[in-house]
Amino acid sequence: MMKKSKSFWTRNIASSENIKQLVSVLQSLRDSGAINVPTYRRLYPTSSDVPKFYGLPKIHKASCPIRPIVASCGSITYNSAKYVADLLAPLVGKTDRHLKNSADLVDKLSNIIVADDECLLSYDVTALFTSVPVDESLRIIHDLLTNDTSLPERTSLTPQQISDLLGVCLKTTYFIHNGAFYSQCEGAAMGSPVSPIIANLFMEHFEELALSSFPTPPVFYGRYVDDTMVILKRSVVDSFTDHLNSIHPAIKFSVEHEQDSRIAMLDTLIHKNENGSLSFSVYRKSTHTMEIREYVHAHTDQYLHFDSNQPLQHKLGVIRTLKHRAHTISSDNETLNKELDHIQQSLSICGYTKQVWDSLASNKITPKPRRPDYTAPVGSITIPYIQGVTEGLSRTIRKAGVQVHVKPTNTIRRMLVAPKDKPKKCDRSCVIYGITCNNCESQYVGETERPLRKRLTEHKRPSSPVGAHLTSEGHEC
């Protein structure tokens, strides 16, 4: 990806111009009454962290390619992108070809009979997010918003106003890597809250064009973001693949054929039986279950260890989730029991006892009914997990009507892995800082959402409490 990126990224950044453009759009929305003042203040770019580029290795693929990520949390467009994403989310998934998850895939394939002259295929879009044409996507989304009769129920913004704000979010794509600034020229940044929705809406438009113009449409076509499951006649596989790759110059597909009447899609392994019916089991990549010859263990199923410094509900959640997946995907009792035995054996290696396994008798994740005296939380807070302390603190906070989320902070990954560039202290945003006078005991403690460097510069002004003290006393800090 980095080799390819030379033609996609340029050393060019204009952060101040991007801020002015975003503020101009937000001010016009506020002045027209499309958004209220609290929303304007929430979207206003007070925090201006520079997005950081890093790569995650795809260890399950040959040559271990890199998945490019642009961490945009704290950037000037992050809150606006989240806001627009919420407005556009109801537009996604209105076609029968959209797959919500593995359960939806199994449900749609359960009653299909595959003929002898038909085969199972899996298509994957090459670098979907960074290949999505931005201007074309904006036109598609504007048309969808114009035809959306429920839009006035969600917002006072017009389709054009949403498109203008979305355009700023999609085209403000500068980032930093190894101390150098770059700007993304094409596509949506993987890491922006709005990018998955843009990719989905563009692909829905793309596949409508592709399927309506192909003379022999597939028996089944289901897509989850960039992964597509297809059932098609063998005689037209090559022509269909060429047809997909000819629709748009930026969108290219790779294809995977069934092997031994089986093919994987998401975390589901699809089996084609002799009578043409389909059966399903849980699929794991080879890197998840590869053999380690130096040890007795025949697999490397690694999950959250029961003795790790993690909240108990997180550990129990591992069992609930794996059981739920087994019951959702497995198509018969034999496959289900085999999967449950595999899970129990793998978790026992990770420290989970049979008592803990048996304590979670429920096999499905079902929401508990709300009590009659239920009241919605007044807010939420995320606190670090410290065993023996966080549990009691969480109970106390919940009594005040605040929802508590627990996040472990002292992890091996955090100590050993640092894929992002570490920012300098003076460039960090959303911090609490202290200023101490060098000549007396005076101190100033402040909080800022902006870069600390900029805030410290403002404190040199005589109008600032710090600046007033230095000027009147002749001191330094």
Coordinates of N, CA and C in Angstrom, one line a residue, residues 224-390:
Y224 N -21.5 -7.6 2.2 CA -21.2 -6.9 3.5 C -20.0 -6.1 3.3
V225 N -20.2 -4.8 3.2 CA -19.2 -3.7 2.9 C -18.4 -4.1 1.6
D226 N -17.2 -4.7 1.7 CA -16.4 -5.0 0.5 C -16.4 -6.5 0.2
D227 N -17.1 -7.3 1.0 CA -17.1 -8.8 0.8 C -18.5 -9.2 0.2
T228 N -18.5 -9.9 -0.9 CA -19.7 -10.3 -1.6 C -19.8 -11.8 -1.8
M229 N -20.9 -12.4 -1.5 CA -21.2 -13.8 -1.7 C -22.1 -13.9 -2.9
V230 N -21.7 -14.8 -3.9 CA -22.5 -14.9 -5.1 C -22.7 -16.4 -5.4
I231 N -23.9 -16.7 -5.9 CA -24.2 -18.0 -6.5 C -24.5 -17.8 -7.9
L232 N -23.8 -18.4 -8.8 CA -23.8 -18.0 -10.2 C -23.6 -19.3 -11.1
K233 N -24.1 -19.3 -12.3 CA -23.8 -20.4 -13.2 C -22.4 -20.4 -13.6
R234 N -21.8 -21.6 -13.7 CA -20.4 -21.7 -13.9 C -20.0 -21.2 -15.3
S235 N -20.9 -21.2 -16.3 CA -20.5 -20.8 -17.6 C -20.3 -19.3 -17.8
V236 N -20.8 -18.5 -16.8 CA -20.7 -17.1 -16.9 C -19.9 -16.5 -15.8
V237 N -19.1 -17.3 -15.1 CA -18.3 -16.7 -14.0 C -17.3 -15.7 -14.5
D238 N -16.5 -16.1 -15.6 CA -15.5 -15.2 -16.1 C -16.1 -13.9 -16.7
S239 N -17.2 -14.0 -17.4 CA -17.8 -12.9 -18.0 C -18.4 -12.0 -16.9
F240 N -19.0 -12.5 -15.9 CA -19.5 -11.7 -14.8 C -18.4 -11.0 -14.0
T241 N -17.3 -11.7 -13.8 CA -16.1 -11.0 -13.1 C -15.6 -9.8 -14.0
D242 N -15.5 -10.1 -15.3 CA -15.0 -9.0 -16.2 C -16.0 -7.8 -16.2
H243 N -17.3 -8.2 -16.1 CA -18.4 -7.2 -16.1 C -18.3 -6.3 -14.9
L244 N -18.1 -6.9 -13.7 CA -18.0 -6.2 -12.5 C -16.8 -5.2 -12.6
N245 N -15.7 -5.7 -13.1 CA -14.5 -4.8 -13.2 C -14.5 -3.8 -14.3
S246 N -15.6 -3.8 -15.1 CA -15.7 -2.8 -16.2 C -16.6 -1.7 -15.8
I247 N -17.4 -1.8 -14.7 CA -18.4 -0.8 -14.4 C -17.8 0.5 -14.0
H248 N -16.7 0.5 -13.2 CA -16.1 1.8 -12.7 C -14.6 1.6 -12.7
P249 N -13.8 2.5 -13.2 CA -12.4 2.4 -13.2 C -11.7 2.3 -11.8
A250 N -12.4 2.8 -10.8 CA -11.8 2.8 -9.5 C -12.1 1.6 -8.7
I251 N -13.1 0.8 -9.1 CA -13.5 -0.3 -8.3 C -13.1 -1.6 -9.0
K252 N -12.3 -2.4 -8.4 CA -11.8 -3.7 -8.9 C -12.0 -4.8 -7.9
F253 N -12.4 -5.9 -8.5 CA -12.8 -7.1 -7.6 C -11.7 -8.2 -7.8
S254 N -11.5 -8.9 -6.7 CA -10.8 -10.2 -6.8 C -11.8 -11.3 -6.5
V255 N -11.6 -12.5 -7.0 CA -12.6 -13.5 -6.8 C -12.0 -14.8 -6.2
E256 N -12.8 -15.4 -5.4 CA -12.3 -16.7 -4.8 C -13.4 -17.8 -5.1
H257 N -13.0 -18.9 -5.6 CA -13.9 -20.0 -6.0 C -14.1 -21.0 -4.9
E258 N -15.1 -21.7 -4.9 CA -15.4 -22.7 -3.9 C -14.3 -23.8 -4.0
Q259 N -13.9 -24.4 -2.9 CA -13.0 -25.5 -2.8 C -13.6 -26.6 -2.1
D260 N -13.7 -27.8 -2.7 CA -14.3 -29.0 -2.1 C -15.8 -28.7 -1.7
S261 N -16.5 -27.9 -2.6 CA -17.9 -27.6 -2.3 C -18.1 -26.7 -1.1
R262 N -17.0 -26.0 -0.7 CA -17.1 -25.1 0.4 C -16.5 -23.7 0.1
I263 N -17.0 -22.7 0.8 CA -16.5 -21.4 0.6 C -16.8 -20.6 1.9
A264 N -15.9 -19.7 2.3 CA -16.0 -18.9 3.5 C -16.6 -17.5 3.1
M265 N -17.4 -17.0 4.0 CA -18.0 -15.6 3.9 C -18.1 -15.1 5.3
L266 N -17.5 -14.0 5.6 CA -17.4 -13.5 7.0 C -16.9 -14.6 7.9
D267 N -17.6 -14.9 9.0 CA -17.1 -16.0 9.9 C -17.9 -17.2 9.7
T268 N -18.5 -17.4 8.5 CA -19.3 -18.5 8.2 C -18.7 -19.4 7.1
L269 N -18.6 -20.7 7.3 CA -18.2 -21.6 6.3 C -19.4 -22.3 5.7
I270 N -19.6 -22.0 4.3 CA -20.8 -22.5 3.6 C -20.5 -23.8 2.9
H271 N -21.3 -24.8 3.2 CA -21.1 -26.2 2.6 C -22.2 -26.4 1.6
K272 N -21.8 -26.9 0.4 CA -22.8 -27.3 -0.6 C -23.0 -28.8 -0.6
N273 N -24.2 -29.2 -0.2 CA -24.4 -30.6 -0.1 C -24.7 -31.3 -1.4
E274 N -24.8 -32.6 -1.5 CA -25.0 -33.3 -2.7 C -26.3 -33.0 -3.3
N275 N -27.3 -32.7 -2.5 CA -28.7 -32.4 -3.0 C -28.9 -31.0 -3.4
G276 N -27.8 -30.2 -3.3 CA -27.8 -28.7 -3.6 C -28.2 -27.8 -2.5
S277 N -28.6 -28.4 -1.3 CA -28.9 -27.5 -0.2 C -27.6 -27.1 0.5
L278 N -27.7 -26.1 1.3 CA -26.5 -25.5 1.9 C -26.6 -25.7 3.5
S279 N -25.4 -26.0 4.0 CA -25.3 -26.1 5.5 C -24.2 -25.2 5.9
F280 N -24.1 -24.8 7.2 CA -23.2 -23.8 7.7 C -22.5 -24.2 9.0
S281 N -21.3 -23.7 9.1 CA -20.6 -23.9 10.4 C -19.7 -22.7 10.6
V282 N -19.1 -22.5 11.7 CA -18.3 -21.4 12.1 C -16.9 -21.5 11.3
Y283 N -16.5 -20.4 10.7 CA -15.2 -20.4 10.0 C -14.2 -19.6 10.8
R284 N -13.0 -20.2 10.8 CA -11.8 -19.5 11.4 C -10.7 -19.5 10.4
K285 N -10.0 -18.4 10.3 CA -8.9 -18.3 9.3 C -7.8 -19.2 9.8
S286 N -6.9 -19.6 8.9 CA -5.8 -20.5 9.1 C -4.9 -20.0 10.2
T287 N -4.7 -18.6 10.3 CA -3.9 -18.0 11.3 C -4.5 -18.1 12.7
H288 N -5.8 -18.4 12.8 CA -6.4 -18.5 14.1 C -6.2 -19.9 14.6
T289 N -6.1 -20.9 13.8 CA -6.0 -22.3 14.3 C -4.8 -23.0 13.7
M290 N -3.7 -22.3 13.4 CA -2.6 -23.0 12.8 C -1.9 -23.8 13.9
E291 N -1.2 -24.8 13.5 CA -0.6 -25.8 14.4 C 0.7 -25.2 14.9
I292 N 1.0 -25.4 16.2 CA 2.3 -25.1 16.8 C 3.0 -26.4 17.1
R293 N 4.0 -26.7 16.4 CA 4.6 -28.0 16.5 C 5.5 -28.2 17.8
E294 N 6.0 -27.1 18.3 CA 6.8 -27.2 19.5 C 6.0 -27.5 20.7
Y295 N 4.7 -27.3 20.7 CA 3.9 -27.5 21.8 C 2.9 -28.7 21.6
V296 N 2.3 -29.1 22.7 CA 1.3 -30.2 22.6 C 0.0 -29.7 22.0
H297 N -0.3 -28.4 22.2 CA -1.6 -27.9 21.7 C -1.7 -27.9 20.2
A298 N -2.8 -28.3 19.7 CA -3.0 -28.5 18.2 C -3.6 -27.2 17.6
H299 N -3.9 -26.2 18.4 CA -4.4 -25.0 17.8 C -4.0 -23.8 18.7
T300 N -4.2 -22.7 18.2 CA -3.8 -21.4 18.8 C -5.0 -20.5 19.1
D301 N -6.1 -21.1 19.4 CA -7.3 -20.2 19.7 C -7.0 -19.4 20.9
Q302 N -6.7 -18.1 20.7 CA -6.4 -17.2 21.8 C -7.5 -16.3 22.1
Y303 N -8.0 -16.3 23.3 CA -9.1 -15.4 23.7 C -8.6 -14.7 25.0
L304 N -9.4 -13.8 25.5 CA -9.1 -13.1 26.7 C -8.9 -14.1 27.9
H305 N -7.7 -14.1 28.5 CA -7.4 -15.0 29.5 C -8.2 -14.7 30.8
F306 N -8.6 -15.8 31.4 CA -9.5 -15.6 32.6 C -8.7 -15.0 33.8
D307 N -7.4 -15.1 33.8 CA -6.6 -14.6 34.9 C -6.1 -13.2 34.6
S308 N -6.5 -12.6 33.4 CA -6.0 -11.3 33.0 C -6.6 -10.2 33.9
N309 N -6.0 -9.1 33.9 CA -6.5 -7.9 34.7 C -7.6 -7.2 33.8
Q310 N -8.8 -7.9 33.7 CA -9.9 -7.4 33.0 C -11.1 -7.5 33.8
P311 N -12.2 -6.7 33.6 CA -13.4 -6.8 34.3 C -14.1 -8.2 34.0
L312 N -14.7 -8.7 35.1 CA -15.3 -10.0 35.0 C -16.4 -10.1 33.9
Q313 N -17.1 -9.0 33.7 CA -18.2 -9.0 32.6 C -17.6 -9.1 31.2
H314 N -16.4 -8.6 31.0 CA -15.7 -8.8 29.7 C -15.4 -10.3 29.5
K315 N -14.9 -11.0 30.5 CA -14.6 -12.4 30.4 C -15.8 -13.2 30.1
L316 N -16.8 -13.0 30.9 CA -18.1 -13.7 30.7 C -18.7 -13.4 29.3
G317 N -18.4 -12.2 28.8 CA -18.9 -11.8 27.5 C -18.3 -12.6 26.4
V318 N -17.0 -13.1 26.6 CA -16.4 -13.9 25.6 C -17.2 -15.2 25.5
I319 N -17.6 -15.8 26.6 CA -18.3 -17.1 26.5 C -19.7 -16.9 25.8
R320 N -20.4 -15.8 26.3 CA -21.7 -15.5 25.7 C -21.6 -15.3 24.2
T321 N -20.6 -14.6 23.8 CA -20.5 -14.2 22.4 C -20.2 -15.4 21.5
L322 N -19.3 -16.3 22.0 CA -18.9 -17.5 21.2 C -20.0 -18.5 21.2
K323 N -20.8 -18.6 22.3 CA -21.9 -19.5 22.3 C -23.0 -19.0 21.4
H324 N -23.2 -17.7 21.4 CA -24.3 -17.1 20.5 C -23.9 -17.3 19.1
R325 N -22.7 -17.1 18.7 CA -22.3 -17.3 17.3 C -22.5 -18.8 16.9
A326 N -22.1 -19.7 17.8 CA -22.3 -21.1 17.5 C -23.7 -21.5 17.2
H327 N -24.7 -21.0 18.0 CA -26.1 -21.3 17.9 C -26.7 -20.6 16.6
T328 N -26.1 -19.4 16.3 CA -26.6 -18.6 15.2 C -26.2 -19.2 13.8
I329 N -25.0 -19.7 13.7 CA -24.5 -20.1 12.4 C -24.7 -21.6 12.2
S330 N -24.5 -22.4 13.2 CA -24.5 -23.9 13.0 C -25.9 -24.3 12.5
S331 N -25.9 -25.1 11.4 CA -27.1 -25.5 10.8 C -27.7 -26.8 11.3
D332 N -27.0 -27.6 12.1 CA -27.5 -28.8 12.7 C -26.9 -29.1 14.0
N333 N -27.5 -30.0 14.8 CA -27.0 -30.3 16.1 C -25.6 -30.9 16.2
E334 N -25.3 -31.7 15.2 CA -23.9 -32.3 15.2 C -22.9 -31.2 15.0
T335 N -23.1 -30.3 14.1 CA -22.2 -29.1 13.9 C -22.1 -28.3 15.1
L336 N -23.3 -28.0 15.7 CA -23.4 -27.2 16.9 C -22.6 -27.8 18.1
N337 N -22.8 -29.0 18.3 CA -22.1 -29.7 19.5 C -20.6 -29.7 19.2
K338 N -20.2 -29.9 18.0 CA -18.8 -29.9 17.7 C -18.2 -28.6 17.9
E339 N -18.9 -27.5 17.6 CA -18.4 -26.2 17.8 C -18.3 -25.8 19.2
L340 N -19.4 -26.2 20.0 CA -19.4 -25.9 21.4 C -18.2 -26.7 22.1
D341 N -17.9 -27.9 21.7 CA -16.8 -28.6 22.3 C -15.5 -27.9 22.0
H342 N -15.4 -27.4 20.8 CA -14.1 -26.7 20.4 C -14.0 -25.5 21.2
I343 N -15.1 -24.7 21.4 CA -15.0 -23.5 22.2 C -14.6 -23.8 23.6
Q344 N -15.2 -24.8 24.2 CA -14.9 -25.1 25.6 C -13.5 -25.6 25.8
Q345 N -13.0 -26.3 24.9 CA -11.6 -26.8 25.0 C -10.6 -25.6 24.8
S346 N -10.9 -24.7 23.9 CA -10.1 -23.5 23.7 C -10.1 -22.6 24.9
L347 N -11.3 -22.4 25.5 CA -11.4 -21.5 26.6 C -10.7 -22.1 27.9
S348 N -10.8 -23.5 28.0 CA -10.1 -24.1 29.1 C -8.6 -23.9 29.1
I349 N -8.0 -23.8 27.9 CA -6.6 -23.5 27.8 C -6.3 -22.0 28.3
C350 N -7.3 -21.2 28.1 CA -7.2 -19.8 28.5 C -7.7 -19.5 29.9
G351 N -7.9 -20.6 30.7 CA -8.1 -20.4 32.1 C -9.6 -20.5 32.5
Y352 N -10.5 -20.7 31.6 CA -11.9 -20.7 31.9 C -12.3 -22.1 32.5
T353 N -12.8 -22.2 33.7 CA -13.2 -23.5 34.3 C -14.5 -23.9 33.8
K354 N -14.8 -25.2 34.0 CA -16.1 -25.8 33.6 C -17.2 -25.1 34.4
Q355 N -16.9 -24.7 35.7 CA -17.9 -24.1 36.5 C -18.3 -22.7 35.9
V356 N -17.4 -22.0 35.4 CA -17.7 -20.7 34.7 C -18.5 -21.0 33.4
W357 N -18.1 -22.0 32.7 CA -18.8 -22.3 31.4 C -20.2 -22.7 31.7
D358 N -20.5 -23.5 32.7 CA -21.8 -24.0 33.1 C -22.7 -22.9 33.7
S359 N -22.0 -21.9 34.3 CA -22.8 -20.8 34.9 C -23.5 -20.0 33.9
L360 N -23.1 -20.0 32.7 CA -23.8 -19.2 31.6 C -24.6 -20.2 30.8
A361 N -25.8 -20.6 31.4 CA -26.6 -21.6 30.8 C -27.3 -21.1 29.5
S362 N -27.5 -19.8 29.5 CA -28.2 -19.2 28.3 C -27.3 -19.2 27.1
N363 N -27.8 -19.7 26.0 CA -27.1 -19.9 24.8 C -27.3 -18.7 23.8
K364 N -28.2 -17.9 24.1 CA -28.5 -16.7 23.2 C -28.4 -15.4 24.0
I365 N -28.0 -14.4 23.3 CA -27.9 -13.1 23.9 C -29.3 -12.4 23.8
T366 N -30.0 -12.4 24.8 CA -31.3 -11.8 24.8 C -31.4 -10.6 25.8
P367 N -31.9 -9.4 25.3 CA -31.9 -8.3 26.2 C -32.9 -8.5 27.4
K368 N -32.5 -8.1 28.6 CA -33.3 -8.2 29.7 C -34.5 -7.2 29.7
P369 N -35.7 -7.5 30.1 CA -36.8 -6.6 30.1 C -36.5 -5.5 31.1
R370 N -36.8 -4.2 30.7 CA -36.6 -3.1 31.6 C -37.6 -3.1 32.8
R371 N -37.1 -2.7 33.9 CA -38.0 -2.6 35.0 C -39.0 -1.4 34.9
P372 N -40.1 -1.5 35.5 CA -41.1 -0.4 35.4 C -40.5 0.9 35.9
D373 N -39.6 0.9 36.9 CA -39.0 2.1 37.4 C -37.8 2.6 36.7
Y374 N -37.5 2.0 35.5 CA -36.3 2.4 34.7 C -36.3 3.8 34.3
T375 N -35.2 4.5 34.5 CA -34.9 5.8 34.1 C -33.7 5.9 33.2
A376 N -33.7 6.6 32.2 CA -32.6 6.7 31.3 C -31.4 7.4 31.9
P377 N -30.2 6.9 31.7 CA -29.0 7.6 32.3 C -28.9 9.0 31.9
V378 N -28.4 9.9 32.8 CA -28.2 11.3 32.5 C -26.9 11.6 31.7
G379 N -26.1 10.6 31.6 CA -24.8 10.7 30.9 C -24.0 9.4 31.0
S380 N -22.8 9.4 30.5 CA -22.0 8.3 30.5 C -20.5 8.7 30.8
I381 N -19.8 7.8 31.3 CA -18.4 8.0 31.7 C -17.6 6.8 31.5
T382 N -16.3 6.9 31.0 CA -15.4 5.8 30.8 C -14.3 5.9 31.9
I383 N -14.1 4.9 32.7 CA -13.1 4.9 33.7 C -12.1 3.7 33.5
P384 N -10.9 3.9 33.9 CA -9.9 2.8 33.8 C -10.2 1.7 34.8
Y385 N -9.9 0.4 34.4 CA -10.1 -0.7 35.3 C -9.0 -1.0 36.2
I386 N -9.3 -0.9 37.5 CA -8.3 -1.3 38.6 C -9.0 -2.3 39.4
Q387 N -8.5 -3.5 39.4 CA -9.2 -4.6 40.2 C -9.4 -4.3 41.6
G388 N -10.6 -4.4 42.1 CA -10.9 -4.2 43.5 C -11.3 -2.7 43.8
V389 N -11.1 -1.8 42.9 CA -11.4 -0.4 43.0 C -12.5 0.0 42.1
T390 N -12.4 -0.4 40.8 CA -13.3 0.0 39.8 C -14.7 -0.5 40.1

